[in-house]
CSV table of C-alpha atoms in Angstrom, one decimal:
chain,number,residue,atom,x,y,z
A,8,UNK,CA,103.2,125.4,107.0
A,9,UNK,CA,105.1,126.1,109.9
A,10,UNK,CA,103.7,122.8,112.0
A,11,UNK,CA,105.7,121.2,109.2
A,12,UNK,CA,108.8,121.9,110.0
A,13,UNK,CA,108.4,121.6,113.6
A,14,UNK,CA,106.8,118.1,113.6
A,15,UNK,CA,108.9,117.1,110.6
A,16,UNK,CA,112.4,118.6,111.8
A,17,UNK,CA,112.1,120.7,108.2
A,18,UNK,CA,114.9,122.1,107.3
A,19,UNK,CA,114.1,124.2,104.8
A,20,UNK,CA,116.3,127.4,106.4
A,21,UNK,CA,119.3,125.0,105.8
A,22,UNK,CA,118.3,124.3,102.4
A,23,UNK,CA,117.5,128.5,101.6
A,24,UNK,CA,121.4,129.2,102.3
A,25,UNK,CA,122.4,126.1,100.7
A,26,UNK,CA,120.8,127.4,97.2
A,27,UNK,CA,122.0,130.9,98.5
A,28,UNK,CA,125.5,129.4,98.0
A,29,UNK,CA,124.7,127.2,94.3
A,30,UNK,CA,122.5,130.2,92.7
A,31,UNK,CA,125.5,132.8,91.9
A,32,UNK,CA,127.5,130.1,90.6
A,33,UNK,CA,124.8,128.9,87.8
A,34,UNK,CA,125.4,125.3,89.7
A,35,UNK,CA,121.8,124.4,88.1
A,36,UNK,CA,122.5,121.1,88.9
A,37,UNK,CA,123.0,121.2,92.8
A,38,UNK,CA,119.9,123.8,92.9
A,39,UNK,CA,118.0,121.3,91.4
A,40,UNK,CA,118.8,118.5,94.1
A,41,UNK,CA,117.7,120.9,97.0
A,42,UNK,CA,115.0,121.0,95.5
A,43,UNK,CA,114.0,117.7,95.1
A,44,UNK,CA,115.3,117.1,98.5
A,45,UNK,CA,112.6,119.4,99.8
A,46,UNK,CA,110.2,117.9,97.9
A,47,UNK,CA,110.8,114.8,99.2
A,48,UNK,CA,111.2,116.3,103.0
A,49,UNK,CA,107.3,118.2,101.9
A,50,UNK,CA,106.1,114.6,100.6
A,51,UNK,CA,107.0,112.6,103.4
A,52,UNK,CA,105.5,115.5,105.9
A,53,UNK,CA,102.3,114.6,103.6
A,54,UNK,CA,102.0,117.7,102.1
A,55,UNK,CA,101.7,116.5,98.1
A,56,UNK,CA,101.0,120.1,96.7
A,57,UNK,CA,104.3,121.6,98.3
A,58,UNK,CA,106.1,118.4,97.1
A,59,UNK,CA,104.8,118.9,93.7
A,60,UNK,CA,105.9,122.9,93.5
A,61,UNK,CA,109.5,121.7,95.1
A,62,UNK,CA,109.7,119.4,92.0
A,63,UNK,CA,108.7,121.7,89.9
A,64,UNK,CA,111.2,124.1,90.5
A,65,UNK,CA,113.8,120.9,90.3
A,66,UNK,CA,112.8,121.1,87.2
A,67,UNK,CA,113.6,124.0,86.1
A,68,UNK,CA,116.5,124.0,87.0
A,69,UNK,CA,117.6,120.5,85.3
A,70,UNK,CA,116.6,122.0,82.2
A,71,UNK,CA,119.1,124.6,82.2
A,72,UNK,CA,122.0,122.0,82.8
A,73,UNK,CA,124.7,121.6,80.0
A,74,UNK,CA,126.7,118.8,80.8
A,75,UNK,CA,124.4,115.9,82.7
A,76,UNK,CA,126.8,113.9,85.1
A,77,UNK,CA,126.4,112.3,88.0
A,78,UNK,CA,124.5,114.8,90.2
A,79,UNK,CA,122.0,115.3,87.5
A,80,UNK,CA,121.2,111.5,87.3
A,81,UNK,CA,120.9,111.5,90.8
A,82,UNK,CA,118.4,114.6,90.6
A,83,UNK,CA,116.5,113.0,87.9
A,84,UNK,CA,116.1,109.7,90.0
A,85,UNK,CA,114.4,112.0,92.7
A,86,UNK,CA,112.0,113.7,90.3
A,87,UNK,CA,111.1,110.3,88.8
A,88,UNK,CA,110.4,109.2,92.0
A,89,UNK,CA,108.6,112.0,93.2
A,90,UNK,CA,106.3,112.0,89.8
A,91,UNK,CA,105.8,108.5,90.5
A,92,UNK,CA,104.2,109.3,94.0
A,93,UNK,CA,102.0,112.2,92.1
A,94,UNK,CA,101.7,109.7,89.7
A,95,UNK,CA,102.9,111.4,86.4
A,96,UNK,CA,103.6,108.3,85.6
A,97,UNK,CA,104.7,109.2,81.8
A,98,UNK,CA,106.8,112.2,82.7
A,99,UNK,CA,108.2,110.1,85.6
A,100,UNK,CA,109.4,107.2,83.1
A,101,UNK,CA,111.5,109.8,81.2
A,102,UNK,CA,113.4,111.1,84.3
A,103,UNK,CA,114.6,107.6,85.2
A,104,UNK,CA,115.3,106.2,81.9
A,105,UNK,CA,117.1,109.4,80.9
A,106,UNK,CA,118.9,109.0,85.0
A,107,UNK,CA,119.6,105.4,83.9
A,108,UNK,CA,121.0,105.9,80.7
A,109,UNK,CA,123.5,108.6,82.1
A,110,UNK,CA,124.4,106.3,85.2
A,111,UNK,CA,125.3,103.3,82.3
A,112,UNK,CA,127.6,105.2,80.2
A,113,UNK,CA,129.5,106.8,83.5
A,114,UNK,CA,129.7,103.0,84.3
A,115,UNK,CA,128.6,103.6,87.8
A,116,UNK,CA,127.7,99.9,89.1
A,117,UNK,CA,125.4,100.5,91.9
A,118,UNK,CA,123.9,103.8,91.5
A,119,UNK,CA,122.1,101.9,88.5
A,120,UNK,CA,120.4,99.8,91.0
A,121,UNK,CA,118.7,102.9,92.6
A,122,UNK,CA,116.9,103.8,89.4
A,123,UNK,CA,115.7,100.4,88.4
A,124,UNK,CA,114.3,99.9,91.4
A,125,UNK,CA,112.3,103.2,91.1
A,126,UNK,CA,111.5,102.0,87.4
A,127,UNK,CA,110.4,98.9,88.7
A,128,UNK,CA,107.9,100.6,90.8
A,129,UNK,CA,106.9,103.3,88.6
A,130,UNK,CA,105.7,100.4,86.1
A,131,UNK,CA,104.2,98.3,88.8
A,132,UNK,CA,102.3,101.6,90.0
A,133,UNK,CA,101.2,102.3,86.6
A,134,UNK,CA,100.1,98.6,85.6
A,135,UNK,CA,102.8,98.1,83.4
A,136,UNK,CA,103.8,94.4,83.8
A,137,UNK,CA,105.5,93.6,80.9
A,138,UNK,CA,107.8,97.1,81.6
A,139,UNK,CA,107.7,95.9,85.0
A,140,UNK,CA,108.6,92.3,84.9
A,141,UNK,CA,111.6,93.2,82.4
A,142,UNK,CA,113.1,96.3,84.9
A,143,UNK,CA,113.1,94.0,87.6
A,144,UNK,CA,114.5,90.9,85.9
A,145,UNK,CA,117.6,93.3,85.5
A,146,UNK,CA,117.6,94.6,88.7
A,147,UNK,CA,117.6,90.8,90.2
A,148,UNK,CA,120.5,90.0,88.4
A,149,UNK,CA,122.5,93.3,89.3
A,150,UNK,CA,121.5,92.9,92.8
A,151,UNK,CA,122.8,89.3,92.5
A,152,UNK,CA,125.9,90.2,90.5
A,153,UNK,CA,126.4,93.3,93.5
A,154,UNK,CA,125.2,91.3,96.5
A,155,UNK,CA,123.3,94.2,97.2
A,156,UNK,CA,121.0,92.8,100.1
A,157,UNK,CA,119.0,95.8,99.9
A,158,UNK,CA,117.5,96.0,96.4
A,159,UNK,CA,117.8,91.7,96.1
A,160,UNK,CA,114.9,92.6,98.9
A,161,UNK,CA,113.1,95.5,96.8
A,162,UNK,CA,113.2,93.1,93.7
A,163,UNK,CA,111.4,90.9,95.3
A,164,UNK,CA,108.8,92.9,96.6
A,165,UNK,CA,108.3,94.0,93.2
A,166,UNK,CA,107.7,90.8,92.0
A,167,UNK,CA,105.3,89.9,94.5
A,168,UNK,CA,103.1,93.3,93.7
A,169,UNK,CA,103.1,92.4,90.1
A,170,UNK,CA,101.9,88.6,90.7
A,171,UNK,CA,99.7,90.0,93.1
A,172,UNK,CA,98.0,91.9,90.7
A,173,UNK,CA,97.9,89.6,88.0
A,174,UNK,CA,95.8,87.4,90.0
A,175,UNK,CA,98.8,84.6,90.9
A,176,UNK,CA,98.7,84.0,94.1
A,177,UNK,CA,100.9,81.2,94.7
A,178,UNK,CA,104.1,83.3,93.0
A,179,UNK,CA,103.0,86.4,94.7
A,180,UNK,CA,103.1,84.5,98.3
A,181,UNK,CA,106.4,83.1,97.2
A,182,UNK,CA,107.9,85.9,96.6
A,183,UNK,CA,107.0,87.9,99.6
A,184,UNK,CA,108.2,85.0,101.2
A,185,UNK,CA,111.8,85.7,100.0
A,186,UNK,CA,111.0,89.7,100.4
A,187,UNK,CA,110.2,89.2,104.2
A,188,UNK,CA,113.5,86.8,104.5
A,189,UNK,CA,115.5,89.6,103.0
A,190,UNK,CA,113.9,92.6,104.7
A,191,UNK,CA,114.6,90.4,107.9
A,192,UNK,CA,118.0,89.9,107.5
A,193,UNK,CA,118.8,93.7,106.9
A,194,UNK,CA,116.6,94.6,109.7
A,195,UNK,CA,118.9,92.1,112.2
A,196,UNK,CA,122.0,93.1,110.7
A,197,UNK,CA,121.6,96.7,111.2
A,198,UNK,CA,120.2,95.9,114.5
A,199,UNK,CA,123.5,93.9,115.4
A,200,UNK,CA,125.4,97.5,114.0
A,201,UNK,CA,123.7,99.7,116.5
A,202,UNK,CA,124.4,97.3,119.2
């Protein structure tokens, strides 16, 4: 596994001290998100059985957790993600709906964003359409309601994958139509930034 970390930048010795720091505290909560942040590093390296014993032990330690706040929900947002891409689809569904439902009562605005847009994908992945269709609706309208370039683009992708797969065509070019319009618009504005 060592390759990874060279060809990957891993930082895994970084995250070791981190939970070093979190584990005499009990701070189950920030244990939990290094691990799912190396389980993210492991899946994008393309190592999916690493990924999967990272999430794991994120896991674990969410389930010791008292009081779920903020950093929980974000933790859970990871997992769900992560199961998505290992595709635990049912387990997955729980982490972000239980993520979403803590993000909604702490009233956080945009941080709700992040979690239907994994939900969106999660039923898309899945070939859940209905679920799908309804998760994306919502985050269209936040997205609108936050001007939040970023997931106005990922709500449109999703609704291009789930015409796509239901076989209409015309919507499904449409809407990758607006997807590419958005995606270019980020892509020139944070071109513009690094200039």
């Amino acid at each position: 596994a060592s390759d990874v970390y060279k060809r990957q930048g891993f930082t895994r010795p970084f995250y070791e001290k981190a939970l070093r720091e979190v584990l005499p505290r009990n701070n189950w909560q920030y244990a939990g998100m290094i691990h799912s942040n190396m389980a993210k590093e492991y899946m994008m390296a393309g190592y999916a059985d690493s990924a999967l014993k990272e999430t794991e032990a994120s896991i674990r330690y969410l389930n010791k957790v008292n009081r779920k706040g903020y950093v929980y929900a974000t933790c859970a947002t990871d997992i769900g993600e992560m199961l998505t891409r290992l595709k635990s689809y049912k387990e997955a569904e729980q982490y972000l709906l239980e993520a979403y439902h803590i993000l909604d009562s702490l009233k956080t605005k945009d941080n709700r964003l992040i979690v239907l847009s994994a939900l969106s994908n999660l039923y898309v992945e899945s070939g859940q359409y209905a679920k799908a269709t309804a998760s994306v609706r919502l985050l269209l309208y936040l997205a609108e309601a936050y001007k939040s370039k970023i997931f106005l683009r990922n709500a449109y992708k999703v609704l291009s994958e789930i015409a796509e797969r239901k076989g209409e065509s015309d919507s499904a070019l449409r809407y990758y139509k607006i997807y590419k319009d958005w995606n270019d618009t980020i892509f020139n504005e944070n071109k513009e930034r690094t200039i």
